[in-house]
């Protein structure tokens, strides 16, 4: 064996040197899997994964991020946004980068999550068109907490599934527009963004028209157009 490079490696070598070499007359070896003090007859991927990555408590906002019929890339992006892990300008500046922290959409305030997606004049204009299309009176979101509460509310006259796919698509499109302005110097008006969103929502509903939760959703989306 090679020379040990650590005390733990040395202890292992000492232990191996003390183990008796197996003989042909010895009975066959037996093995078993032990996961979290639980002896198993065979390897269990589920038990091993649960032990290596213990589950945390279920969050109240889980259903607004992961629901049946959501667009995977929109849901993943919304999850990262919910955790406030997007590289907004204020977040990049907190890492020590010497950058301008003003909003890429309006330039009138610091670019953080709540401002970029809810309080910016561009996002507010887009949200006003969206809420009217969903059958609400025009209103604004002041905090991300209020936005998540709105998504999780249950009203018989409004579809939770439609509200979810529209909200996730809107957050995705606003981030796309932010990056397009920042990296490509190309900007679109709120009306153009809504047109893109409208096409995206229609395609999403048509692709899932055989799912029970999407039955009649296109009619609801077009009811106030």
JSON list of C-alpha atoms in Angstrom, two decimals:
[
{"chain": "A", "resi": 1, "resn": "UNK", "atom": "CA", "xyz": [0.00, 0.00, 0.00]},
{"chain": "A", "resi": 2, "resn": "UNK", "atom": "CA", "xyz": [1.09, 3.58, -0.65]},
{"chain": "A", "resi": 3, "resn": "UNK", "atom": "CA", "xyz": [2.23, 5.75, 2.20]},
{"chain": "A", "resi": 4, "resn": "UNK", "atom": "CA", "xyz": [-0.69, 7.30, 4.05]},
{"chain": "A", "resi": 5, "resn": "UNK", "atom": "CA", "xyz": [-1.21, 11.02, 3.42]},
{"chain": "A", "resi": 6, "resn": "UNK", "atom": "CA", "xyz": [-3.49, 11.64, 6.38]},
{"chain": "A", "resi": 7, "resn": "UNK", "atom": "CA", "xyz": [-4.16, 10.30, 9.85]},
{"chain": "A", "resi": 8, "resn": "UNK", "atom": "CA", "xyz": [-7.43, 8.74, 8.69]},
{"chain": "A", "resi": 9, "resn": "UNK", "atom": "CA", "xyz": [-5.68, 6.94, 5.83]},
{"chain": "A", "resi": 10, "resn": "UNK", "atom": "CA", "xyz": [-3.04, 5.72, 8.29]},
{"chain": "A", "resi": 11, "resn": "UNK", "atom": "CA", "xyz": [-5.73, 4.38, 10.64]},
{"chain": "A", "resi": 12, "resn": "UNK", "atom": "CA", "xyz": [-7.33, 2.56, 7.72]},
{"chain": "A", "resi": 13, "resn": "UNK", "atom": "CA", "xyz": [-4.05, 0.96, 6.72]},
{"chain": "A", "resi": 14, "resn": "UNK", "atom": "CA", "xyz": [-3.40, -0.18, 10.29]},
{"chain": "A", "resi": 15, "resn": "UNK", "atom": "CA", "xyz": [-6.88, -1.70, 10.45]},
{"chain": "A", "resi": 16, "resn": "UNK", "atom": "CA", "xyz": [-6.48, -3.49, 7.11]},
{"chain": "A", "resi": 17, "resn": "UNK", "atom": "CA", "xyz": [-3.13, -4.88, 8.24]},
{"chain": "A", "resi": 18, "resn": "UNK", "atom": "CA", "xyz": [-4.81, -6.43, 11.28]},
{"chain": "A", "resi": 19, "resn": "UNK", "atom": "CA", "xyz": [-7.59, -8.18, 9.35]},
{"chain": "A", "resi": 20, "resn": "UNK", "atom": "CA", "xyz": [-7.07, -11.91, 8.90]},
{"chain": "A", "resi": 21, "resn": "UNK", "atom": "CA", "xyz": [-6.72, -13.01, 5.32]},
{"chain": "A", "resi": 22, "resn": "UNK", "atom": "CA", "xyz": [-9.78, -15.08, 4.26]},
{"chain": "A", "resi": 23, "resn": "UNK", "atom": "CA", "xyz": [-9.29, -18.81, 3.85]},
{"chain": "A", "resi": 24, "resn": "UNK", "atom": "CA", "xyz": [-10.97, -21.13, 1.37]},
{"chain": "A", "resi": 25, "resn": "UNK", "atom": "CA", "xyz": [-12.46, -23.05, 4.28]},
{"chain": "A", "resi": 26, "resn": "UNK", "atom": "CA", "xyz": [-14.21, -19.96, 5.62]},
{"chain": "A", "resi": 27, "resn": "UNK", "atom": "CA", "xyz": [-18.01, -19.70, 5.10]},
{"chain": "A", "resi": 28, "resn": "UNK", "atom": "CA", "xyz": [-19.25, -17.37, 2.36]},
{"chain": "A", "resi": 29, "resn": "UNK", "atom": "CA", "xyz": [-19.51, -13.70, 3.27]},
{"chain": "A", "resi": 30, "resn": "UNK", "atom": "CA", "xyz": [-22.89, -12.10, 3.75]},
{"chain": "A", "resi": 31, "resn": "UNK", "atom": "CA", "xyz": [-23.79, -8.46, 3.29]},
{"chain": "A", "resi": 32, "resn": "UNK", "atom": "CA", "xyz": [-26.73, -6.20, 3.95]},
{"chain": "A", "resi": 33, "resn": "UNK", "atom": "CA", "xyz": [-27.57, -2.53, 3.45]},
{"chain": "A", "resi": 34, "resn": "UNK", "atom": "CA", "xyz": [-27.95, -0.39, 6.52]},
{"chain": "A", "resi": 35, "resn": "UNK", "atom": "CA", "xyz": [-29.50, 3.05, 5.98]},
{"chain": "A", "resi": 36, "resn": "UNK", "atom": "CA", "xyz": [-30.15, 5.24, 8.99]},
{"chain": "A", "resi": 37, "resn": "UNK", "atom": "CA", "xyz": [-29.96, 2.17, 11.30]},
{"chain": "A", "resi": 38, "resn": "UNK", "atom": "CA", "xyz": [-32.47, 0.34, 9.11]},
{"chain": "A", "resi": 39, "resn": "UNK", "atom": "CA", "xyz": [-31.25, -3.05, 7.84]},
{"chain": "A", "resi": 40, "resn": "UNK", "atom": "CA", "xyz": [-32.39, -3.80, 4.27]},
{"chain": "A", "resi": 41, "resn": "UNK", "atom": "CA", "xyz": [-32.28, -7.06, 2.29]},
{"chain": "A", "resi": 42, "resn": "UNK", "atom": "CA", "xyz": [-31.38, -5.16, -0.86]},
{"chain": "A", "resi": 43, "resn": "UNK", "atom": "CA", "xyz": [-30.25, -1.71, -1.91]},
{"chain": "A", "resi": 44, "resn": "UNK", "atom": "CA", "xyz": [-32.99, 0.94, -1.82]},
{"chain": "A", "resi": 45, "resn": "UNK", "atom": "CA", "xyz": [-32.49, 4.08, -3.86]},
{"chain": "A", "resi": 46, "resn": "UNK", "atom": "CA", "xyz": [-35.41, 5.76, -2.07]},
{"chain": "A", "resi": 47, "resn": "UNK", "atom": "CA", "xyz": [-34.11, 5.16, 1.47]},
{"chain": "A", "resi": 48, "resn": "UNK", "atom": "CA", "xyz": [-30.55, 6.10, 0.49]},
{"chain": "A", "resi": 49, "resn": "UNK", "atom": "CA", "xyz": [-31.68, 9.34, -1.17]},
{"chain": "A", "resi": 50, "resn": "UNK", "atom": "CA", "xyz": [-33.92, 10.29, 1.74]},
{"chain": "A", "resi": 51, "resn": "UNK", "atom": "CA", "xyz": [-31.01, 9.73, 4.14]},
{"chain": "A", "resi": 52, "resn": "UNK", "atom": "CA", "xyz": [-28.52, 11.73, 2.06]},
{"chain": "A", "resi": 53, "resn": "UNK", "atom": "CA", "xyz": [-31.00, 14.57, 1.46]},
{"chain": "A", "resi": 54, "resn": "UNK", "atom": "CA", "xyz": [-33.40, 14.85, 4.39]},
{"chain": "A", "resi": 55, "resn": "UNK", "atom": "CA", "xyz": [-36.74, 16.45, 3.54]},
{"chain": "A", "resi": 56, "resn": "UNK", "atom": "CA", "xyz": [-37.44, 19.91, 4.85]},
{"chain": "A", "resi": 57, "resn": "UNK", "atom": "CA", "xyz": [-40.87, 21.15, 5.89]},
{"chain": "A", "resi": 58, "resn": "UNK", "atom": "CA", "xyz": [-43.36, 21.74, 3.06]},
{"chain": "A", "resi": 59, "resn": "UNK", "atom": "CA", "xyz": [-43.58, 25.46, 2.31]},
{"chain": "A", "resi": 60, "resn": "UNK", "atom": "CA", "xyz": [-46.88, 27.30, 1.98]},
{"chain": "A", "resi": 61, "resn": "UNK", "atom": "CA", "xyz": [-45.96, 28.49, -1.51]},
{"chain": "A", "resi": 62, "resn": "UNK", "atom": "CA", "xyz": [-45.17, 25.03, -2.91]},
{"chain": "A", "resi": 63, "resn": "UNK", "atom": "CA", "xyz": [-48.50, 24.65, -4.72]},
{"chain": "A", "resi": 64, "resn": "UNK", "atom": "CA", "xyz": [-48.03, 27.98, -6.51]},
{"chain": "A", "resi": 65, "resn": "UNK", "atom": "CA", "xyz": [-44.73, 26.79, -7.99]},
{"chain": "A", "resi": 66, "resn": "UNK", "atom": "CA", "xyz": [-45.23, 23.10, -8.67]},
{"chain": "A", "resi": 67, "resn": "UNK", "atom": "CA", "xyz": [-48.67, 22.16, -9.96]},
{"chain": "A", "resi": 68, "resn": "UNK", "atom": "CA", "xyz": [-50.00, 19.75, -12.54]},
{"chain": "A", "resi": 69, "resn": "UNK", "atom": "CA", "xyz": [-49.82, 21.22, -16.02]},
{"chain": "A", "resi": 70, "resn": "UNK", "atom": "CA", "xyz": [-47.24, 23.91, -15.33]},
{"chain": "A", "resi": 71, "resn": "UNK", "atom": "CA", "xyz": [-44.59, 24.61, -17.97]},
{"chain": "A", "resi": 72, "resn": "UNK", "atom": "CA", "xyz": [-41.37, 23.05, -16.58]},
{"chain": "A", "resi": 73, "resn": "UNK", "atom": "CA", "xyz": [-39.02, 25.89, -17.51]},
{"chain": "A", "resi": 74, "resn": "UNK", "atom": "CA", "xyz": [-41.47, 28.50, -16.22]},
{"chain": "A", "resi": 75, "resn": "UNK", "atom": "CA", "xyz": [-41.98, 26.59, -12.96]},
{"chain": "A", "resi": 76, "resn": "UNK", "atom": "CA", "xyz": [-38.24, 26.18, -12.42]},
{"chain": "A", "resi": 77, "resn": "UNK", "atom": "CA", "xyz": [-37.60, 29.85, -13.10]},
{"chain": "A", "resi": 78, "resn": "UNK", "atom": "CA", "xyz": [-40.46, 30.80, -10.79]},
{"chain": "A", "resi": 79, "resn": "UNK", "atom": "CA", "xyz": [-39.00, 28.58, -8.06]},
{"chain": "A", "resi": 80, "resn": "UNK", "atom": "CA", "xyz": [-35.62, 30.34, -8.33]},
{"chain": "A", "resi": 81, "resn": "UNK", "atom": "CA", "xyz": [-37.43, 33.69, -8.25]},
{"chain": "A", "resi": 82, "resn": "UNK", "atom": "CA", "xyz": [-39.43, 32.66, -5.19]},
{"chain": "A", "resi": 83, "resn": "UNK", "atom": "CA", "xyz": [-36.17, 31.82, -3.41]},
{"chain": "A", "resi": 84, "resn": "UNK", "atom": "CA", "xyz": [-34.80, 35.22, -4.53]},
{"chain": "A", "resi": 85, "resn": "UNK", "atom": "CA", "xyz": [-31.78, 33.64, -6.21]},
{"chain": "A", "resi": 86, "resn": "UNK", "atom": "CA", "xyz": [-31.93, 35.42, -9.57]},
{"chain": "A", "resi": 87, "resn": "UNK", "atom": "CA", "xyz": [-28.81, 37.50, -10.35]},
{"chain": "A", "resi": 88, "resn": "UNK", "atom": "CA", "xyz": [-30.54, 40.87, -10.17]},
{"chain": "A", "resi": 89, "resn": "UNK", "atom": "CA", "xyz": [-28.30, 43.92, -10.10]},
{"chain": "A", "resi": 90, "resn": "UNK", "atom": "CA", "xyz": [-28.66, 44.50, -6.36]},
{"chain": "A", "resi": 91, "resn": "UNK", "atom": "CA", "xyz": [-27.80, 40.84, -5.74]},
{"chain": "A", "resi": 92, "resn": "UNK", "atom": "CA", "xyz": [-24.74, 41.07, -7.98]},
{"chain": "A", "resi": 93, "resn": "UNK", "atom": "CA", "xyz": [-23.67, 44.24, -6.18]},
{"chain": "A", "resi": 94, "resn": "UNK", "atom": "CA", "xyz": [-24.00, 42.43, -2.84]},
{"chain": "A", "resi": 95, "resn": "UNK", "atom": "CA", "xyz": [-21.36, 40.00, -4.10]},
{"chain": "A", "resi": 96, "resn": "UNK", "atom": "CA", "xyz": [-18.95, 42.92, -4.52]},
{"chain": "A", "resi": 97, "resn": "UNK", "atom": "CA", "xyz": [-19.36, 43.61, -8.24]},
{"chain": "A", "resi": 98, "resn": "UNK", "atom": "CA", "xyz": [-19.00, 47.33, -9.08]},
{"chain": "A", "resi": 99, "resn": "UNK", "atom": "CA", "xyz": [-22.09, 47.64, -11.29]},
{"chain": "A", "resi": 100, "resn": "UNK", "atom": "CA", "xyz": [-24.96, 50.07, -11.80]},
{"chain": "A", "resi": 101, "resn": "UNK", "atom": "CA", "xyz": [-27.83, 48.85, -9.61]},
{"chain": "A", "resi": 102, "resn": "UNK", "atom": "CA", "xyz": [-30.64, 50.67, -11.41]},
{"chain": "A", "resi": 103, "resn": "UNK", "atom": "CA", "xyz": [-33.48, 48.66, -12.95]},
{"chain": "A", "resi": 104, "resn": "UNK", "atom": "CA", "xyz": [-32.82, 47.48, -16.51]},
{"chain": "A", "resi": 105, "resn": "UNK", "atom": "CA", "xyz": [-36.48, 48.04, -17.43]},
{"chain": "A", "resi": 106, "resn": "UNK", "atom": "CA", "xyz": [-37.15, 51.54, -16.11]},
{"chain": "A", "resi": 107, "resn": "UNK", "atom": "CA", "xyz": [-33.89, 52.83, -14.60]},
{"chain": "A", "resi": 108, "resn": "UNK", "atom": "CA", "xyz": [-35.81, 54.61, -11.84]},
{"chain": "A", "resi": 109, "resn": "UNK", "atom": "CA", "xyz": [-35.11, 52.35, -8.85]},
{"chain": "A", "resi": 110, "resn": "UNK", "atom": "CA", "xyz": [-32.80, 49.65, -7.55]},
{"chain": "A", "resi": 111, "resn": "UNK", "atom": "CA", "xyz": [-33.21, 46.39, -9.42]},
{"chain": "A", "resi": 112, "resn": "UNK", "atom": "CA", "xyz": [-34.31, 43.80, -6.90]},
{"chain": "A", "resi": 113, "resn": "UNK", "atom": "CA", "xyz": [-36.87, 41.04, -7.26]},
{"chain": "A", "resi": 114, "resn": "UNK", "atom": "CA", "xyz": [-39.92, 42.89, -5.95]},
{"chain": "A", "resi": 115, "resn": "UNK", "atom": "CA", "xyz": [-39.27, 46.01, -7.99]},
{"chain": "A", "resi": 116, "resn": "UNK", "atom": "CA", "xyz": [-38.34, 44.26, -11.23]},
{"chain": "A", "resi": 117, "resn": "UNK", "atom": "CA", "xyz": [-41.33, 41.92, -11.37]},
{"chain": "A", "resi": 118, "resn": "UNK", "atom": "CA", "xyz": [-44.00, 43.88, -9.51]},
{"chain": "A", "resi": 119, "resn": "UNK", "atom": "CA", "xyz": [-43.35, 47.60, -9.00]},
{"chain": "A", "resi": 120, "resn": "UNK", "atom": "CA", "xyz": [-41.44, 48.64, -12.12]},
{"chain": "A", "resi": 121, "resn": "UNK", "atom": "CA", "xyz": [-43.54, 50.80, -14.47]},
{"chain": "A", "resi": 122, "resn": "UNK", "atom": "CA", "xyz": [-43.03, 48.27, -17.27]},
{"chain": "A", "resi": 123, "resn": "UNK", "atom": "CA", "xyz": [-44.09, 45.30, -15.17]},
{"chain": "A", "resi": 124, "resn": "UNK", "atom": "CA", "xyz": [-46.99, 47.24, -13.65]},
{"chain": "A", "resi": 125, "resn": "UNK", "atom": "CA", "xyz": [-48.28, 48.13, -17.12]},
{"chain": "A", "resi": 126, "resn": "UNK", "atom": "CA", "xyz": [-48.01, 44.48, -18.16]},
{"chain": "A", "resi": 127, "resn": "UNK", "atom": "CA", "xyz": [-49.73, 43.28, -14.98]},
{"chain": "A", "resi": 128, "resn": "UNK", "atom": "CA", "xyz": [-52.60, 45.73, -15.50]},
{"chain": "A", "resi": 129, "resn": "UNK", "atom": "CA", "xyz": [-53.31, 44.16, -18.90]},
{"chain": "A", "resi": 130, "resn": "UNK", "atom": "CA", "xyz": [-53.00, 40.66, -17.45]},
{"chain": "A", "resi": 131, "resn": "UNK", "atom": "CA", "xyz": [-55.33, 41.21, -14.49]},
{"chain": "A", "resi": 132, "resn": "UNK", "atom": "CA", "xyz": [-57.96, 42.75, -16.76]},
{"chain": "A", "resi": 133, "resn": "UNK", "atom": "CA", "xyz": [-57.72, 39.73, -19.07]},
{"chain": "A", "resi": 134, "resn": "UNK", "atom": "CA", "xyz": [-58.19, 37.46, -16.04]},
{"chain": "A", "resi": 135, "resn": "UNK", "atom": "CA", "xyz": [-61.35, 39.35, -15.09]},
{"chain": "A", "resi": 136, "resn": "UNK", "atom": "CA", "xyz": [-59.99, 41.42, -12.20]},
{"chain": "A", "resi": 137, "resn": "UNK", "atom": "CA", "xyz": [-60.11, 45.13, -11.65]},
{"chain": "A", "resi": 138, "resn": "UNK", "atom": "CA", "xyz": [-56.72, 46.72, -12.20]},
{"chain": "A", "resi": 139, "resn": "UNK", "atom": "CA", "xyz": [-54.54, 46.59, -9.10]},
{"chain": "A", "resi": 140, "resn": "UNK", "atom": "CA", "xyz": [-50.85, 46.44, -8.23]},
{"chain": "A", "resi": 141, "resn": "UNK", "atom": "CA", "xyz": [-48.74, 44.18, -6.05]},
{"chain": "A", "resi": 142, "resn": "UNK", "atom": "CA", "xyz": [-46.66, 45.98, -3.43]},
{"chain": "A", "resi": 143, "resn": "UNK", "atom": "CA", "xyz": [-44.74, 42.99, -2.11]},
{"chain": "A", "resi": 144, "resn": "UNK", "atom": "CA", "xyz": [-43.81, 39.51, -3.27]},
{"chain": "A", "resi": 145, "resn": "UNK", "atom": "CA", "xyz": [-45.67, 38.10, -0.25]},
{"chain": "A", "resi": 146, "resn": "UNK", "atom": "CA", "xyz": [-48.89, 39.75, -1.42]},
{"chain": "A", "resi": 147, "resn": "UNK", "atom": "CA", "xyz": [-48.30, 38.40, -4.92]},
{"chain": "A", "resi": 148, "resn": "UNK", "atom": "CA", "xyz": [-47.89, 34.81, -3.64]},
{"chain": "A", "resi": 149, "resn": "UNK", "atom": "CA", "xyz": [-51.00, 35.21, -1.47]},
{"chain": "A", "resi": 150, "resn": "UNK", "atom": "CA", "xyz": [-52.96, 36.28, -4.55]},
{"chain": "A", "resi": 151, "resn": "UNK", "atom": "CA", "xyz": [-51.73, 33.23, -6.46]},
{"chain": "A", "resi": 152, "resn": "UNK", "atom": "CA", "xyz": [-52.74, 30.90, -3.66]},
{"chain": "A", "resi": 153, "resn": "UNK", "atom": "CA", "xyz": [-56.22, 32.38, -3.12]},
{"chain": "A", "resi": 154, "resn": "UNK", "atom": "CA", "xyz": [-59.22, 30.25, -4.00]},
{"chain": "A", "resi": 155, "resn": "UNK", "atom": "CA", "xyz": [-62.10, 31.99, -5.75]},
{"chain": "A", "resi": 156, "resn": "UNK", "atom": "CA", "xyz": [-64.74, 29.92, -7.58]},
{"chain": "A", "resi": 157, "resn": "UNK", "atom": "CA", "xyz": [-65.01, 32.56, -10.29]},
{"chain": "A", "resi": 158, "resn": "UNK", "atom": "CA", "xyz": [-61.31, 32.39, -11.14]},
{"chain": "A", "resi": 159, "resn": "UNK", "atom": "CA", "xyz": [-59.22, 29.39, -12.15]},
{"chain": "A", "resi": 160, "resn": "UNK", "atom": "CA", "xyz": [-56.20, 28.75, -9.93]},
{"chain": "A", "resi": 161, "resn": "UNK", "atom": "CA", "xyz": [-54.51, 26.82, -12.75]},
{"chain": "A", "resi": 162, "resn": "UNK", "atom": "CA", "xyz": [-54.96, 29.65, -15.25]},
{"chain": "A", "resi": 163, "resn": "UNK", "atom": "CA", "xyz": [-53.71, 32.19, -12.73]},
{"chain": "A", "resi": 164, "resn": "UNK", "atom": "CA", "xyz": [-50.67, 30.00, -12.05]},
{"chain": "A", "resi": 165, "resn": "UNK", "atom": "CA", "xyz": [-49.58, 29.45, -15.64]},
{"chain": "A", "resi": 166, "resn": "UNK", "atom": "CA", "xyz": [-50.14, 33.13, -16.48]},
{"chain": "A", "resi": 167, "resn": "UNK", "atom": "CA", "xyz": [-48.16, 34.34, -13.46]},
{"chain": "A", "resi": 168, "resn": "UNK", "atom": "CA", "xyz": [-45.25, 32.01, -14.11]},
{"chain": "A", "resi": 169, "resn": "UNK", "atom": "CA", "xyz": [-45.15, 32.92, -17.80]},
{"chain": "A", "resi": 170, "resn": "UNK", "atom": "CA", "xyz": [-45.24, 36.64, -16.92]},
{"chain": "A", "resi": 171, "resn": "UNK", "atom": "CA", "xyz": [-42.28, 36.37, -14.53]},
{"chain": "A", "resi": 172, "resn": "UNK", "atom": "CA", "xyz": [-40.40, 34.39, -17.18]},
{"chain": "A", "resi": 173, "resn": "UNK", "atom": "CA", "xyz": [-41.11, 36.95, -19.92]},
{"chain": "A", "resi": 174, "resn": "UNK", "atom": "CA", "xyz": [-40.15, 39.91, -17.72]},
{"chain": "A", "resi": 175, "resn": "UNK", "atom": "CA", "xyz": [-36.81, 38.29, -16.93]},
{"chain": "A", "resi": 176, "resn": "UNK", "atom": "CA", "xyz": [-36.31, 37.53, -20.62]},
{"chain": "A", "resi": 177, "resn": "UNK", "atom": "CA", "xyz": [-37.04, 41.18, -21.47]},
{"chain": "A", "resi": 178, "resn": "UNK", "atom": "CA", "xyz": [-34.65, 42.35, -18.75]},
{"chain": "A", "resi": 179, "resn": "UNK", "atom": "CA", "xyz": [-31.84, 40.20, -20.16]},
{"chain": "A", "resi": 180, "resn": "UNK", "atom": "CA", "xyz": [-32.64, 41.24, -23.73]},
{"chain": "A", "resi": 181, "resn": "UNK", "atom": "CA", "xyz": [-32.28, 44.91, -22.81]},
{"chain": "A", "resi": 182, "resn": "UNK", "atom": "CA", "xyz": [-29.15, 44.31, -20.76]},
{"chain": "A", "resi": 183, "resn": "UNK", "atom": "CA", "xyz": [-27.23, 42.06, -23.15]},
{"chain": "A", "resi": 184, "resn": "UNK", "atom": "CA", "xyz": [-28.67, 42.84, -26.59]},
{"chain": "A", "resi": 185, "resn": "UNK", "atom": "CA", "xyz": [-29.87, 46.45, -26.18]},
{"chain": "A", "resi": 186, "resn": "UNK", "atom": "CA", "xyz": [-33.26, 45.36, -27.57]},
{"chain": "A", "resi": 187, "resn": "UNK", "atom": "CA", "xyz": [-36.41, 46.52, -25.80]},
{"chain": "A", "resi": 188, "resn": "UNK", "atom": "CA", "xyz": [-40.09, 45.71, -26.27]},
{"chain": "A", "resi": 189, "resn": "UNK", "atom": "CA", "xyz": [-43.14, 47.66, -25.15]},
{"chain": "A", "resi": 190, "resn": "UNK", "atom": "CA", "xyz": [-45.55, 46.23, -22.54]},
{"chain": "A", "resi": 191, "resn": "UNK", "atom": "CA", "xyz": [-48.09, 45.78, -25.35]},
{"chain": "A", "resi": 192, "resn": "UNK", "atom": "CA", "xyz": [-45.60, 43.68, -27.33]},
{"chain": "A", "resi": 193, "resn": "UNK", "atom": "CA", "xyz": [-44.78, 41.65, -24.22]},
{"chain": "A", "resi": 194, "resn": "UNK", "atom": "CA", "xyz": [-48.48, 41.02, -23.61]},
{"chain": "A", "resi": 195, "resn": "UNK", "atom": "CA", "xyz": [-48.91, 39.86, -27.20]},
{"chain": "A", "resi": 196, "resn": "UNK", "atom": "CA", "xyz": [-46.03, 37.40, -26.69]},
{"chain": "A", "resi": 197, "resn": "UNK", "atom": "CA", "xyz": [-47.57, 36.28, -23.40]},
{"chain": "A", "resi": 198, "resn": "UNK", "atom": "CA", "xyz": [-51.00, 35.84, -24.99]},
{"chain": "A", "resi": 199, "resn": "UNK", "atom": "CA", "xyz": [-49.58, 33.53, -27.65]},
{"chain": "A", "resi": 200, "resn": "UNK", "atom": "CA", "xyz": [-47.62, 31.61, -25.02]},
{"chain": "A", "resi": 201, "resn": "UNK", "atom": "CA", "xyz": [-50.67, 31.06, -22.81]},
{"chain": "A", "resi": 202, "resn": "UNK", "atom": "CA", "xyz": [-52.78, 29.89, -25.76]},
{"chain": "A", "resi": 203, "resn": "UNK", "atom": "CA", "xyz": [-50.10, 27.40, -26.84]},
{"chain": "A", "resi": 204, "resn": "UNK", "atom": "CA", "xyz": [-49.74, 26.12, -23.27]},
{"chain": "A", "resi": 205, "resn": "UNK", "atom": "CA", "xyz": [-53.48, 25.55, -22.88]},
{"chain": "A", "resi": 206, "resn": "UNK", "atom": "CA", "xyz": [-53.87, 23.91, -26.31]},
{"chain": "A", "resi": 207, "resn": "UNK", "atom": "CA", "xyz": [-50.96, 21.55, -25.60]},
{"chain": "A", "resi": 208, "resn": "UNK", "atom": "CA", "xyz": [-52.71, 20.42, -22.38]},
{"chain": "A", "resi": 209, "resn": "UNK", "atom": "CA", "xyz": [-56.33, 20.52, -23.56]},
{"chain": "A", "resi": 210, "resn": "UNK", "atom": "CA", "xyz": [-56.83, 16.84, -22.70]},
{"chain": "A", "resi": 211, "resn": "UNK", "atom": "CA", "xyz": [-56.01, 17.43, -19.02]},
{"chain": "A", "resi": 212, "resn": "UNK", "atom": "CA", "xyz": [-59.01, 17.79, -16.74]},
{"chain": "A", "resi": 213, "resn": "UNK", "atom": "CA", "xyz": [-57.71, 20.94, -15.02]},
{"chain": "A", "resi": 214, "resn": "UNK", "atom": "CA", "xyz": [-57.34, 22.65, -18.43]},
{"chain": "A", "resi": 215, "resn": "UNK", "atom": "CA", "xyz": [-60.89, 21.95, -19.57]},
{"chain": "A", "resi": 216, "resn": "UNK", "atom": "CA", "xyz": [-62.46, 25.26, -20.64]},
{"chain": "A", "resi": 217, "resn": "UNK", "atom": "CA", "xyz": [-59.33, 27.24, -19.72]},
{"chain": "A", "resi": 218, "resn": "UNK", "atom": "CA", "xyz": [-58.92, 28.78, -23.17]},
{"chain": "A", "resi": 219, "resn": "UNK", "atom": "CA", "xyz": [-62.48, 30.09, -23.02]},
{"chain": "A", "resi": 220, "resn": "UNK", "atom": "CA", "xyz": [-61.73, 31.67, -19.65]},
{"chain": "A", "resi": 221, "resn": "UNK", "atom": "CA", "xyz": [-58.54, 33.27, -20.98]},
{"chain": "A", "resi": 222, "resn": "UNK", "atom": "CA", "xyz": [-60.41, 34.79, -23.93]},
{"chain": "A", "resi": 223, "resn": "UNK", "atom": "CA", "xyz": [-63.55, 35.78, -22.00]},
{"chain": "A", "resi": 224, "resn": "UNK", "atom": "CA", "xyz": [-62.32, 39.32, -21.25]},
{"chain": "A", "resi": 225, "resn": "UNK", "atom": "CA", "xyz": [-60.23, 39.90, -24.38]}
]
